[in-house]
PDB file of C-alpha atoms in Angstrom:
ATOM      1  CA  MET L  11       2.519  24.277  28.310  1.00 52.00           C
ATOM      2  CA  ALA L  12      -0.925  25.830  28.551  1.00 51.00           C
ATOM      3  CA  SER L  13      -3.806  23.695  29.691  1.00 50.00           C
ATOM      4  CA  ASN L  14      -6.497  23.105  27.144  1.00 53.00           C
ATOM      5  CA  ASN L  15      -9.924  22.256  28.586  1.00 54.00           C
ATOM      6  CA  GLN L  16     -11.283  21.102  25.251  1.00 51.00           C
ATOM      7  CA  SER L  17     -11.249  17.505  24.165  1.00 49.00           C
ATOM      8  CA  PRO L  18      -9.692  16.659  20.798  1.00 50.00           C
ATOM      9  CA  ASP L  19     -13.200  16.305  19.336  1.00 51.00           C
ATOM     10  CA  HIS L  20     -13.948  19.934  20.070  1.00 47.00           C
ATOM     11  CA  GLU L  21     -10.711  21.427  18.761  1.00 47.00           C
ATOM     12  CA  VAL L  22     -12.008  21.721  15.219  1.00 45.00           C
ATOM     13  CA  THR L  23     -14.893  24.103  14.921  1.00 48.00           C
ATOM     14  CA  ARG L  24     -17.370  23.487  12.184  1.00 51.00           C
ATOM     15  CA  SER L  25     -18.395  26.529  10.266  1.00 54.00           C
ATOM     16  CA  HIS L  26     -21.664  26.551   8.414  1.00 54.00           C
ATOM     17  CA  ASP L  27     -24.341  28.977   7.371  1.00 59.00           C
ATOM     18  CA  SER L  28     -26.339  29.682  10.522  1.00 67.00           C
ATOM     19  CA  ARG L  29     -29.565  29.605   8.494  1.00 71.00           C
ATOM     20  CA  PHE L  30     -29.170  25.848   7.966  1.00 72.00           C
ATOM     21  CA  PRO L  31     -28.297  23.021  10.341  1.00 81.00           C
ATOM     22  CA  PRO L  32     -25.160  21.057   9.444  1.00 89.00           C
ATOM     23  CA  LEU L  33     -25.548  18.370   6.779  1.00 91.00           C
ATOM     24  CA  TYR L  34     -25.080  15.573   9.320  1.00 92.00           C
ATOM     25  CA  GLU L  35     -28.124  16.856  11.258  1.00 93.00           C
ATOM     26  CA  LEU L  36     -30.240  17.006   8.105  1.00 92.00           C
ATOM     27  CA  THR L  37     -29.120  13.522   7.110  1.00 94.00           C
ATOM     28  CA  THR L  38     -29.810  12.096  10.566  1.00 94.00           C
ATOM     29  CA  ASP L  39     -33.266  13.681  10.530  1.00 94.00           C
ATOM     30  CA  ALA L  40     -34.011  12.151   7.114  1.00 95.00           C
ATOM     31  CA  LEU L  41     -32.708   8.729   8.183  1.00 96.00           C
ATOM     32  CA  ARG L  42     -34.879   8.736  11.298  1.00 96.00           C
ATOM     33  CA  TYR L  43     -37.951   9.483   9.230  1.00 96.00           C
ATOM     34  CA  TRP L  44     -37.438   7.328   6.129  1.00 97.00           C
ATOM     35  CA  GLU L  45     -35.810   4.159   7.434  1.00 97.00           C
ATOM     36  CA  LEU L  46     -38.841   3.196   9.546  1.00 97.00           C
ATOM     37  CA  ARG L  47     -41.029   3.703   6.476  1.00 98.00           C
ATOM     38  CA  ARG L  48     -38.753   1.502   4.355  1.00 98.00           C
ATOM     39  CA  ILE L  49     -40.201  -1.472   6.259  1.00 98.00           C
ATOM     40  CA  PHE L  50     -43.743  -0.544   5.165  1.00 98.00           C
ATOM     41  CA  TYR L  51     -42.508   0.100   1.615  1.00 98.00           C
ATOM     42  CA  ASN L  52     -41.033  -3.403   1.405  1.00 98.00           C
ATOM     43  CA  LEU L  53     -44.144  -4.933   2.987  1.00 98.00           C
ATOM     44  CA  LEU L  54     -46.334  -3.155   0.418  1.00 98.00           C
ATOM     45  CA  LEU L  55     -44.274  -4.499  -2.469  1.00 97.00           C
ATOM     46  CA  ALA L  56     -44.184  -8.008  -0.959  1.00 97.00           C
ATOM     47  CA  VAL L  57     -47.976  -8.039  -0.539  1.00 98.00           C
ATOM     48  CA  ILE L  58     -48.415  -7.057  -4.195  1.00 97.00           C
ATOM     49  CA  VAL L  59     -46.116  -9.864  -5.407  1.00 95.00           C
ATOM     50  CA  ILE L  60     -47.726 -12.440  -3.091  1.00 94.00           C
ATOM     51  CA  ALA L  61     -51.203 -11.347  -4.234  1.00 95.00           C
ATOM     52  CA  HIS L  62     -50.232 -11.881  -7.878  1.00 94.00           C
ATOM     53  CA  VAL L  63     -48.816 -15.331  -7.155  1.00 92.00           C
ATOM     54  CA  ALA L  64     -51.889 -16.289  -5.068  1.00 94.00           C
ATOM     55  CA  ALA L  65     -54.356 -14.948  -7.661  1.00 93.00           C
ATOM     56  CA  ALA L  66     -52.753 -16.986 -10.447  1.00 92.00           C
ATOM     57  CA  TRP L  67     -52.302 -20.172  -8.387  1.00 91.00           C
ATOM     58  CA  PRO L  68     -51.803 -23.014  -9.420  1.00 89.00           C
ATOM     59  CA  ARG L  69     -50.621 -21.659 -12.781  1.00 86.00           C
ATOM     60  CA  SER L  70     -48.108 -19.348 -11.038  1.00 87.00           C
ATOM     61  CA  ARG L  71     -46.494 -22.359  -9.402  1.00 88.00           C
ATOM     62  CA  GLN L  72     -44.351 -22.883 -12.511  1.00 87.00           C
ATOM     63  CA  ALA L  73     -42.973 -19.345 -12.046  1.00 83.00           C
ATOM     64  CA  LEU L  74     -41.516 -20.291  -8.653  1.00 86.00           C
ATOM     65  CA  THR L  75     -38.014 -21.306  -9.685  1.00 89.00           C
ATOM     66  CA  LEU L  76     -34.515 -20.567  -8.469  1.00 93.00           C
ATOM     67  CA  ASP L  77     -34.068 -18.128 -11.342  1.00 91.00           C
ATOM     68  CA  SER L  78     -37.261 -16.261 -10.460  1.00 88.00           C
ATOM     69  CA  ALA L  79     -36.159 -16.105  -6.797  1.00 90.00           C
ATOM     70  CA  LEU L  80     -32.804 -14.648  -7.854  1.00 94.00           C
ATOM     71  CA  GLY L  81     -34.594 -12.206 -10.152  1.00 91.00           C
ATOM     72  CA  LEU L  82     -36.876 -11.215  -7.293  1.00 92.00           C
ATOM     73  CA  PHE L  83     -33.822 -10.602  -5.108  1.00 95.00           C
ATOM     74  CA  ILE L  84     -32.330  -8.303  -7.777  1.00 96.00           C
ATOM     75  CA  LEU L  85     -35.636  -6.444  -8.145  1.00 95.00           C
ATOM     76  CA  THR L  86     -35.844  -6.051  -4.359  1.00 96.00           C
ATOM     77  CA  VAL L  87     -32.380  -4.482  -4.296  1.00 97.00           C
ATOM     78  CA  VAL L  88     -33.311  -2.179  -7.210  1.00 97.00           C
ATOM     79  CA  ALA L  89     -36.549  -1.180  -5.427  1.00 97.00           C
ATOM     80  CA  ASN L  90     -34.589  -0.290  -2.282  1.00 98.00           C
ATOM     81  CA  VAL L  91     -32.014   1.700  -4.242  1.00 97.00           C
ATOM     82  CA  ALA L  92     -34.920   3.556  -5.858  1.00 96.00           C
ATOM     83  CA  TYR L  93     -36.388   4.167  -2.390  1.00 97.00           C
ATOM     84  CA  SER L  94     -33.107   5.763  -1.348  1.00 97.00           C
ATOM     85  CA  VAL L  95     -33.647   8.532  -3.904  1.00 96.00           C
ATOM     86  CA  VAL L  96     -36.043  10.030  -1.371  1.00 97.00           C
ATOM     87  CA  TYR L  97     -33.025  11.125   0.698  1.00 96.00           C
ATOM     88  CA  ALA L  98     -31.871  13.501  -2.038  1.00 95.00           C
ATOM     89  CA  ALA L  99     -35.343  15.040  -2.220  1.00 95.00           C
ATOM     90  CA  ASP L 100     -35.692  15.229   1.572  1.00 95.00           C
ATOM     91  CA  ILE L 101     -32.330  16.895   2.139  1.00 93.00           C
ATOM     92  CA  PHE L 102     -32.987  19.280  -0.759  1.00 93.00           C
ATOM     93  CA  ILE L 103     -36.287  20.273   0.891  1.00 92.00           C
ATOM     94  CA  GLN L 104     -34.510  20.789   4.218  1.00 89.00           C
ATOM     95  CA  PHE L 105     -31.948  23.075   2.548  1.00 88.00           C
ATOM     96  CA  SER L 106     -34.723  25.065   0.897  1.00 88.00           C
ATOM     97  CA  GLY L 107     -37.058  27.595   2.409  1.00 83.00           C
ATOM     98  CA  PHE L 108     -39.537  24.744   2.998  1.00 86.00           C
ATOM     99  CA  ARG L 109     -37.654  23.185   5.928  1.00 84.00           C
ATOM    100  CA  ALA L 110     -40.353  24.213   8.399  1.00 89.00           C
ATOM    101  CA  SER L 111     -42.982  22.366   6.348  1.00 93.00           C
ATOM    102  CA  ARG L 112     -40.835  19.272   5.728  1.00 92.00           C
ATOM    103  CA  THR L 113     -43.391  17.001   7.419  1.00 93.00           C
ATOM    104  CA  ALA L 114     -45.983  17.931   4.812  1.00 96.00           C
ATOM    105  CA  TRP L 115     -43.440  17.540   1.995  1.00 95.00           C
ATOM    106  CA  ARG L 116     -42.447  14.138   3.322  1.00 96.00           C
ATOM    107  CA  ARG L 117     -46.075  13.069   3.188  1.00 96.00           C
ATOM    108  CA  VAL L 118     -46.246  14.276  -0.409  1.00 96.00           C
ATOM    109  CA  LEU L 119     -43.123  12.273  -1.284  1.00 96.00           C
ATOM    110  CA  MET L 120     -44.570   9.191   0.378  1.00 97.00           C
ATOM    111  CA  ALA L 121     -48.035   9.676  -1.169  1.00 97.00           C
ATOM    112  CA  GLY L 122     -46.434   9.796  -4.611  1.00 97.00           C
ATOM    113  CA  GLY L 123     -43.609   7.321  -4.152  1.00 97.00           C
ATOM    114  CA  PHE L 124     -45.397   4.409  -2.512  1.00 98.00           C
ATOM    115  CA  PRO L 125     -48.165   4.179  -5.148  1.00 98.00           C
ATOM    116  CA  PHE L 126     -45.632   4.630  -7.959  1.00 97.00           C
ATOM    117  CA  ALA L 127     -43.545   1.752  -6.610  1.00 97.00           C
ATOM    118  CA  GLY L 128     -46.699  -0.293  -6.098  1.00 97.00           C
ATOM    119  CA  VAL L 129     -47.824   0.198  -9.701  1.00 98.00           C
ATOM    120  CA  LEU L 130     -44.371  -0.730 -11.016  1.00 96.00           C
ATOM    121  CA  THR L 131     -44.375  -3.820  -8.803  1.00 96.00           C
ATOM    122  CA  HIS L 132     -47.860  -4.743 -10.012  1.00 97.00           C
ATOM    123  CA  PHE L 133     -46.806  -4.719 -13.663  1.00 95.00           C
ATOM    124  CA  VAL L 134     -43.520  -6.547 -13.064  1.00 93.00           C
ATOM    125  CA  ALA L 135     -45.169  -9.211 -10.889  1.00 92.00           C
ATOM    126  CA  ALA L 136     -48.026  -9.663 -13.372  1.00 92.00           C
ATOM    127  CA  ASN L 137     -45.575 -10.145 -16.228  1.00 89.00           C
ATOM    128  CA  ILE L 138     -43.466 -12.625 -14.277  1.00 84.00           C
ATOM    129  CA  VAL L 139     -46.504 -14.682 -13.278  1.00 80.00           C
ATOM    130  CA  VAL L 140     -47.973 -14.589 -16.808  1.00 72.00           C
ATOM    131  CA  ALA L 141     -44.624 -15.449 -18.411  1.00 71.00           C
ATOM    132  CA  GLY L 142     -44.116 -18.313 -15.978  1.00 64.00           C
ATOM    133  CA  GLY L 143     -40.832 -17.094 -14.529  1.00 56.00           C
TER     134      GLY L 143
END
């Protein structure tokens, strides 16, 4: 039996277009960039909600119920699912001819996405506080 110096992990060679890194590299690159920023995204949205509650206090106190907390949890999950859409855009950019300028494109995505999410959060939080839950 012939000796094979390769480990089982290296037996399968991955073929891909040499112009593009493998998808797992593009995905890892996107994850490294966007997951740190998800923290700031969530903080931004939390500050907006807290500001609405504080600005309408003590009237907003009646909006603080178990149902509103559960609704807020659902909206938080929806906001984070919406945030995850950025991965599709990021990986698309990396597969395009704009890979070299992905840092600038990421800033564009963030400069558009964060304010958009903030405006949506503003209107939802204002309506919840005004409606009393």
